[in-house]
Amino acid sequence: MDVGQFYAAVAGINFTLLGLWWVAVTERRQLREGGPRVRRMAYTVSLQFLIPGALSLLAQVAPEVPAFWRTAFALAGVLGTVSILMLSPEVVRENEMTRRGALLLRLLGLPLYLLVTLVAVLPFRGLPLSSIQIEGIMLSILVFLGAHTAWTVGMATPPEPVESSRGSAPAESRSPTG
């Protein structure tokens, strides 16, 4: 397959998944109203589609100019790494809904983004695949990981509301007189 066609397909898939994720966030109230950590996780999932999508667009601009696409991949790898490092430590402490998604990104996404950066910075020679093809394989895995993370976060059961420390019913269920 032509590298340009491959990256065009990856860009289309990522922006479609990004749009579907935004619909899921709109439809699943707990993703947009679940507190700052849940919203950060929803944003982190968005980045898992946005970064590879934007990178795929950039890879099509000049695949024959290694300095251009290598710079784009290096920056995207750093951005992906930084986004996971900044957002996941706090999110992982929230609840089961965000914990699983954050752990997936930390255990799998973080090393992949680091490898994307490494392959962009260091030219690999003597392999049956070119560096831009290796990047494409890693990007494909990141797309799968992003979709899996979106499913994990979006389909998790929202946390139960915390009752007051006195063991009484939540304020909404108490009668106005007592």
mmCIF file of N, CA, C and O in Angstrom, residues 49-102:
data_model
loop_
_atom_site.group_PDB
_atom_site.id
_atom_site.type_symbol
_atom_site.label_atom_id
_atom_site.label_comp_id
_atom_site.label_asym_id
_atom_site.label_seq_id
_atom_site.Cartn_x
_atom_site.Cartn_y
_atom_site.Cartn_z
ATOM 1 N N PHE A 49 -7.049 10.070 19.841
ATOM 2 C CA PHE A 49 -7.519 10.097 18.452
ATOM 3 C C PHE A 49 -6.998 11.344 17.727
ATOM 4 O O PHE A 49 -6.672 11.298 16.550
ATOM 5 N N LEU A 50 -6.929 12.448 18.447
ATOM 6 C CA LEU A 50 -6.517 13.710 17.840
ATOM 7 C C LEU A 50 -5.039 13.698 17.429
ATOM 8 O O LEU A 50 -4.700 14.113 16.311
ATOM 9 N N ILE A 51 -4.163 13.219 18.295
ATOM 10 C CA ILE A 51 -2.727 13.216 17.984
ATOM 11 C C ILE A 51 -2.433 12.324 16.773
ATOM 12 O O ILE A 51 -1.816 12.785 15.806
ATOM 13 N N PRO A 52 -2.855 11.045 16.768
ATOM 14 C CA PRO A 52 -2.588 10.231 15.570
ATOM 15 C C PRO A 52 -3.284 10.752 14.309
ATOM 16 O O PRO A 52 -2.746 10.631 13.209
ATOM 17 N N GLY A 53 -4.461 11.340 14.457
ATOM 18 C CA GLY A 53 -5.161 11.892 13.295
ATOM 19 C C GLY A 53 -4.405 13.060 12.683
ATOM 20 O O GLY A 53 -4.178 13.112 11.466
ATOM 21 N N ALA A 54 -3.995 13.997 13.533
ATOM 22 C CA ALA A 54 -3.234 15.150 13.044
ATOM 23 C C ALA A 54 -1.884 14.706 12.489
ATOM 24 O O ALA A 54 -1.436 15.199 11.449
ATOM 25 N N LEU A 55 -1.266 13.754 13.150
ATOM 26 C CA LEU A 55 0.012 13.239 12.681
ATOM 27 C C LEU A 55 -0.127 12.561 11.323
ATOM 28 O O LEU A 55 0.730 12.714 10.452
ATOM 29 N N SER A 56 -1.215 11.846 11.121
ATOM 30 C CA SER A 56 -1.447 11.184 9.828
ATOM 31 C C SER A 56 -1.633 12.205 8.709
ATOM 32 O O SER A 56 -1.195 11.981 7.583
ATOM 33 N N LEU A 57 -2.281 13.312 9.034
ATOM 34 C CA LEU A 57 -2.404 14.379 8.035
ATOM 35 C C LEU A 57 -1.035 14.945 7.685
ATOM 36 O O LEU A 57 -0.711 15.154 6.516
ATOM 37 N N LEU A 58 -0.220 15.188 8.703
ATOM 38 C CA LEU A 58 1.122 15.729 8.464
ATOM 39 C C LEU A 58 2.011 14.742 7.704
ATOM 40 O O LEU A 58 2.843 15.157 6.898
ATOM 41 N N ALA A 59 1.832 13.460 7.939
ATOM 42 C CA ALA A 59 2.645 12.452 7.253
ATOM 43 C C ALA A 59 2.370 12.434 5.754
ATOM 44 O O ALA A 59 3.213 12.000 4.974
ATOM 45 N N GLN A 60 1.213 12.930 5.351
ATOM 46 C CA GLN A 60 0.861 12.954 3.932
ATOM 47 C C GLN A 60 1.426 14.171 3.204
ATOM 48 O O GLN A 60 1.509 14.168 1.978
ATOM 49 N N VAL A 61 1.816 15.186 3.947
ATOM 50 C CA VAL A 61 2.277 16.425 3.329
ATOM 51 C C VAL A 61 3.529 16.194 2.499
ATOM 52 O O VAL A 61 3.595 16.609 1.347
ATOM 53 N N ALA A 62 4.515 15.538 3.084
ATOM 54 C CA ALA A 62 5.782 15.331 2.376
ATOM 55 C C ALA A 62 6.462 14.053 2.867
ATOM 56 O O ALA A 62 7.495 14.119 3.540
ATOM 57 N N PRO A 63 5.898 12.887 2.545
ATOM 58 C CA PRO A 63 6.526 11.645 3.022
ATOM 59 C C PRO A 63 7.915 11.416 2.437
ATOM 60 O O PRO A 63 8.706 10.663 2.997
ATOM 61 N N GLU A 64 8.206 12.093 1.334
ATOM 62 C CA GLU A 64 9.529 11.940 0.715
ATOM 63 C C GLU A 64 10.573 12.875 1.337
ATOM 64 O O GLU A 64 11.752 12.809 0.987
ATOM 65 N N VAL A 65 10.150 13.737 2.257
ATOM 66 C CA VAL A 65 11.073 14.647 2.944
ATOM 67 C C VAL A 65 11.193 14.179 4.399
ATOM 68 O O VAL A 65 10.392 14.550 5.253
ATOM 69 N N PRO A 66 12.200 13.352 4.671
ATOM 70 C CA PRO A 66 12.318 12.766 6.008
ATOM 71 C C PRO A 66 12.379 13.785 7.139
ATOM 72 O O PRO A 66 11.795 13.551 8.202
ATOM 73 N N ALA A 67 13.047 14.908 6.936
ATOM 74 C CA ALA A 67 13.152 15.901 8.011
ATOM 75 C C ALA A 67 11.772 16.406 8.437
ATOM 76 O O ALA A 67 11.530 16.636 9.625
ATOM 77 N N PHE A 68 10.863 16.555 7.470
ATOM 78 C CA PHE A 68 9.530 17.051 7.794
ATOM 79 C C PHE A 68 8.736 16.036 8.608
ATOM 80 O O PHE A 68 8.247 16.338 9.691
ATOM 81 N N TRP A 69 8.601 14.811 8.075
ATOM 82 C CA TRP A 69 7.758 13.860 8.790
ATOM 83 C C TRP A 69 8.413 13.393 10.085
ATOM 84 O O TRP A 69 7.726 13.133 11.071
ATOM 85 N N ARG A 70 9.740 13.335 10.119
ATOM 86 C CA ARG A 70 10.409 12.934 11.364
ATOM 87 C C ARG A 70 10.168 13.975 12.466
ATOM 88 O O ARG A 70 9.936 13.625 13.616
ATOM 89 N N THR A 71 10.223 15.243 12.103
ATOM 90 C CA THR A 71 9.938 16.304 13.080
ATOM 91 C C THR A 71 8.503 16.194 13.578
ATOM 92 O O THR A 71 8.246 16.293 14.791
ATOM 93 N N ALA A 72 7.563 15.974 12.665
ATOM 94 C CA ALA A 72 6.154 15.832 13.052
ATOM 95 C C ALA A 72 5.954 14.637 13.981
ATOM 96 O O ALA A 72 5.273 14.746 15.006
ATOM 97 N N PHE A 73 6.560 13.501 13.654
ATOM 98 C CA PHE A 73 6.415 12.315 14.490
ATOM 99 C C PHE A 73 7.091 12.500 15.849
ATOM 100 O O PHE A 73 6.569 12.059 16.870
ATOM 101 N N ALA A 74 8.257 13.139 15.864
ATOM 102 C CA ALA A 74 8.945 13.377 17.134
ATOM 103 C C ALA A 74 8.106 14.273 18.040
ATOM 104 O O ALA A 74 7.932 13.982 19.231
ATOM 105 N N LEU A 75 7.566 15.356 17.479
ATOM 106 C CA LEU A 75 6.726 16.251 18.280
ATOM 107 C C LEU A 75 5.462 15.557 18.769
ATOM 108 O O LEU A 75 5.048 15.724 19.919
ATOM 109 N N ALA A 76 4.837 14.750 17.897
ATOM 110 C CA ALA A 76 3.628 14.028 18.288
ATOM 111 C C ALA A 76 3.936 12.997 19.367
ATOM 112 O O ALA A 76 3.157 12.813 20.309
ATOM 113 N N GLY A 77 5.080 12.316 19.252
ATOM 114 C CA GLY A 77 5.472 11.354 20.278
ATOM 115 C C GLY A 77 5.687 12.022 21.622
ATOM 116 O O GLY A 77 5.251 11.517 22.661
ATOM 117 N N VAL A 78 6.338 13.168 21.599
ATOM 118 C CA VAL A 78 6.557 13.924 22.836
ATOM 119 C C VAL A 78 5.222 14.409 23.395
ATOM 120 O O VAL A 78 4.958 14.292 24.603
ATOM 121 N N LEU A 79 4.353 14.939 22.542
ATOM 122 C CA LEU A 79 3.040 15.413 22.988
ATOM 123 C C LEU A 79 2.215 14.275 23.585
ATOM 124 O O LEU A 79 1.594 14.435 24.643
ATOM 125 N N GLY A 80 2.210 13.121 22.944
ATOM 126 C CA GLY A 80 1.484 11.972 23.487
ATOM 127 C C GLY A 80 2.039 11.524 24.820
ATOM 128 O O GLY A 80 1.290 11.240 25.761
ATOM 129 N N THR A 81 3.355 11.488 24.916
ATOM 130 C CA THR A 81 4.007 11.097 26.173
ATOM 131 C C THR A 81 3.666 12.077 27.282
ATOM 132 O O THR A 81 3.263 11.678 28.380
ATOM 133 N N VAL A 82 3.821 13.354 27.004
ATOM 134 C CA VAL A 82 3.557 14.388 28.013
ATOM 135 C C VAL A 82 2.082 14.374 28.435
ATOM 136 O O VAL A 82 1.777 14.483 29.621
ATOM 137 N N SER A 83 1.187 14.198 27.476
ATOM 138 C CA SER A 83 -0.241 14.198 27.835
ATOM 139 C C SER A 83 -0.574 13.041 28.765
ATOM 140 O O SER A 83 -1.310 13.211 29.736
ATOM 141 N N ILE A 84 -0.020 11.871 28.495
ATOM 142 C CA ILE A 84 -0.284 10.726 29.372
ATOM 143 C C ILE A 84 0.368 10.932 30.736
ATOM 144 O O ILE A 84 -0.252 10.677 31.767
ATOM 145 N N LEU A 85 1.597 11.419 30.755
ATOM 146 C CA LEU A 85 2.291 11.641 32.034
ATOM 147 C C LEU A 85 1.607 12.710 32.873
ATOM 148 O O LEU A 85 1.542 12.588 34.102
ATOM 149 N N MET A 86 1.097 13.755 32.246
ATOM 150 C CA MET A 86 0.468 14.841 32.997
ATOM 151 C C MET A 86 -0.926 14.483 33.478
ATOM 152 O O MET A 86 -1.326 14.881 34.570
ATOM 153 N N LEU A 87 -1.687 13.769 32.665
ATOM 154 C CA LEU A 87 -3.091 13.548 32.991
ATOM 155 C C LEU A 87 -3.366 12.243 33.721
ATOM 156 O O LEU A 87 -4.250 12.191 34.566
ATOM 157 N N SER A 88 -2.623 11.193 33.437
ATOM 158 C CA SER A 88 -2.994 9.903 34.009
ATOM 159 C C SER A 88 -2.682 9.722 35.492
ATOM 160 O O SER A 88 -3.441 9.047 36.173
ATOM 161 N N PRO A 89 -1.616 10.287 36.069
ATOM 162 C CA PRO A 89 -1.377 10.027 37.494
ATOM 163 C C PRO A 89 -2.517 10.485 38.397
ATOM 164 O O PRO A 89 -2.895 9.789 39.322
ATOM 165 N N GLU A 90 -3.075 11.634 38.124
ATOM 166 C CA GLU A 90 -4.185 12.117 38.944
ATOM 167 C C GLU A 90 -5.458 11.338 38.643
ATOM 168 O O GLU A 90 -6.216 10.999 39.536
ATOM 169 N N VAL A 91 -5.675 11.032 37.380
ATOM 170 C CA VAL A 91 -6.882 10.333 36.955
ATOM 171 C C VAL A 91 -6.928 8.920 37.525
ATOM 172 O O VAL A 91 -7.977 8.427 37.900
ATOM 173 N N VAL A 92 -5.783 8.275 37.637
ATOM 174 C CA VAL A 92 -5.748 6.882 38.068
ATOM 175 C C VAL A 92 -6.243 6.734 39.507
ATOM 176 O O VAL A 92 -6.686 5.663 39.905
ATOM 177 N N ARG A 93 -6.241 7.804 40.282
ATOM 178 C CA ARG A 93 -6.696 7.752 41.670
ATOM 179 C C ARG A 93 -8.197 8.006 41.807
ATOM 180 O O ARG A 93 -8.728 7.910 42.903
ATOM 181 N N GLU A 94 -8.895 8.316 40.738
ATOM 182 C CA GLU A 94 -10.297 8.720 40.833
ATOM 183 C C GLU A 94 -11.227 7.554 41.145
ATOM 184 O O GLU A 94 -11.780 7.468 42.223
ATOM 185 N N ASN A 95 -11.450 6.674 40.202
ATOM 186 C CA ASN A 95 -12.381 5.566 40.385
ATOM 187 C C ASN A 95 -12.115 4.509 39.328
ATOM 188 O O ASN A 95 -11.269 4.687 38.458
ATOM 189 N N GLU A 96 -12.844 3.412 39.399
ATOM 190 C CA GLU A 96 -12.618 2.316 38.449
ATOM 191 C C GLU A 96 -12.851 2.759 37.014
ATOM 192 O O GLU A 96 -12.204 2.283 36.097
ATOM 193 N N MET A 97 -13.769 3.691 36.829
ATOM 194 C CA MET A 97 -14.096 4.180 35.490
ATOM 195 C C MET A 97 -12.876 4.788 34.803
ATOM 196 O O MET A 97 -12.605 4.526 33.644
ATOM 197 N N THR A 98 -12.137 5.582 35.512
ATOM 198 C CA THR A 98 -10.975 6.233 34.914
ATOM 199 C C THR A 98 -9.695 5.436 35.123
ATOM 200 O O THR A 98 -8.770 5.530 34.331
ATOM 201 N N ARG A 99 -9.636 4.657 36.191
ATOM 202 C CA ARG A 99 -8.415 3.924 36.530
ATOM 203 C C ARG A 99 -7.980 2.981 35.414
ATOM 204 O O ARG A 99 -6.823 2.961 35.028
ATOM 205 N N ARG A 100 -8.910 2.216 34.875
ATOM 206 C CA ARG A 100 -8.553 1.241 33.835
ATOM 207 C C ARG A 100 -8.028 1.932 32.571
ATOM 208 O O ARG A 100 -7.039 1.502 31.996
ATOM 209 N N GLY A 101 -8.706 2.988 32.162
ATOM 210 C CA GLY A 101 -8.256 3.716 30.975
ATOM 211 C C GLY A 101 -6.886 4.332 31.172
ATOM 212 O O GLY A 101 -6.023 4.264 30.297
ATOM 213 N N ALA A 102 -6.662 4.921 32.339
ATOM 214 C CA ALA A 102 -5.368 5.548 32.624
ATOM 215 C C ALA A 102 -4.262 4.501 32.683
ATOM 216 O O ALA A 102 -3.160 4.733 32.178
#
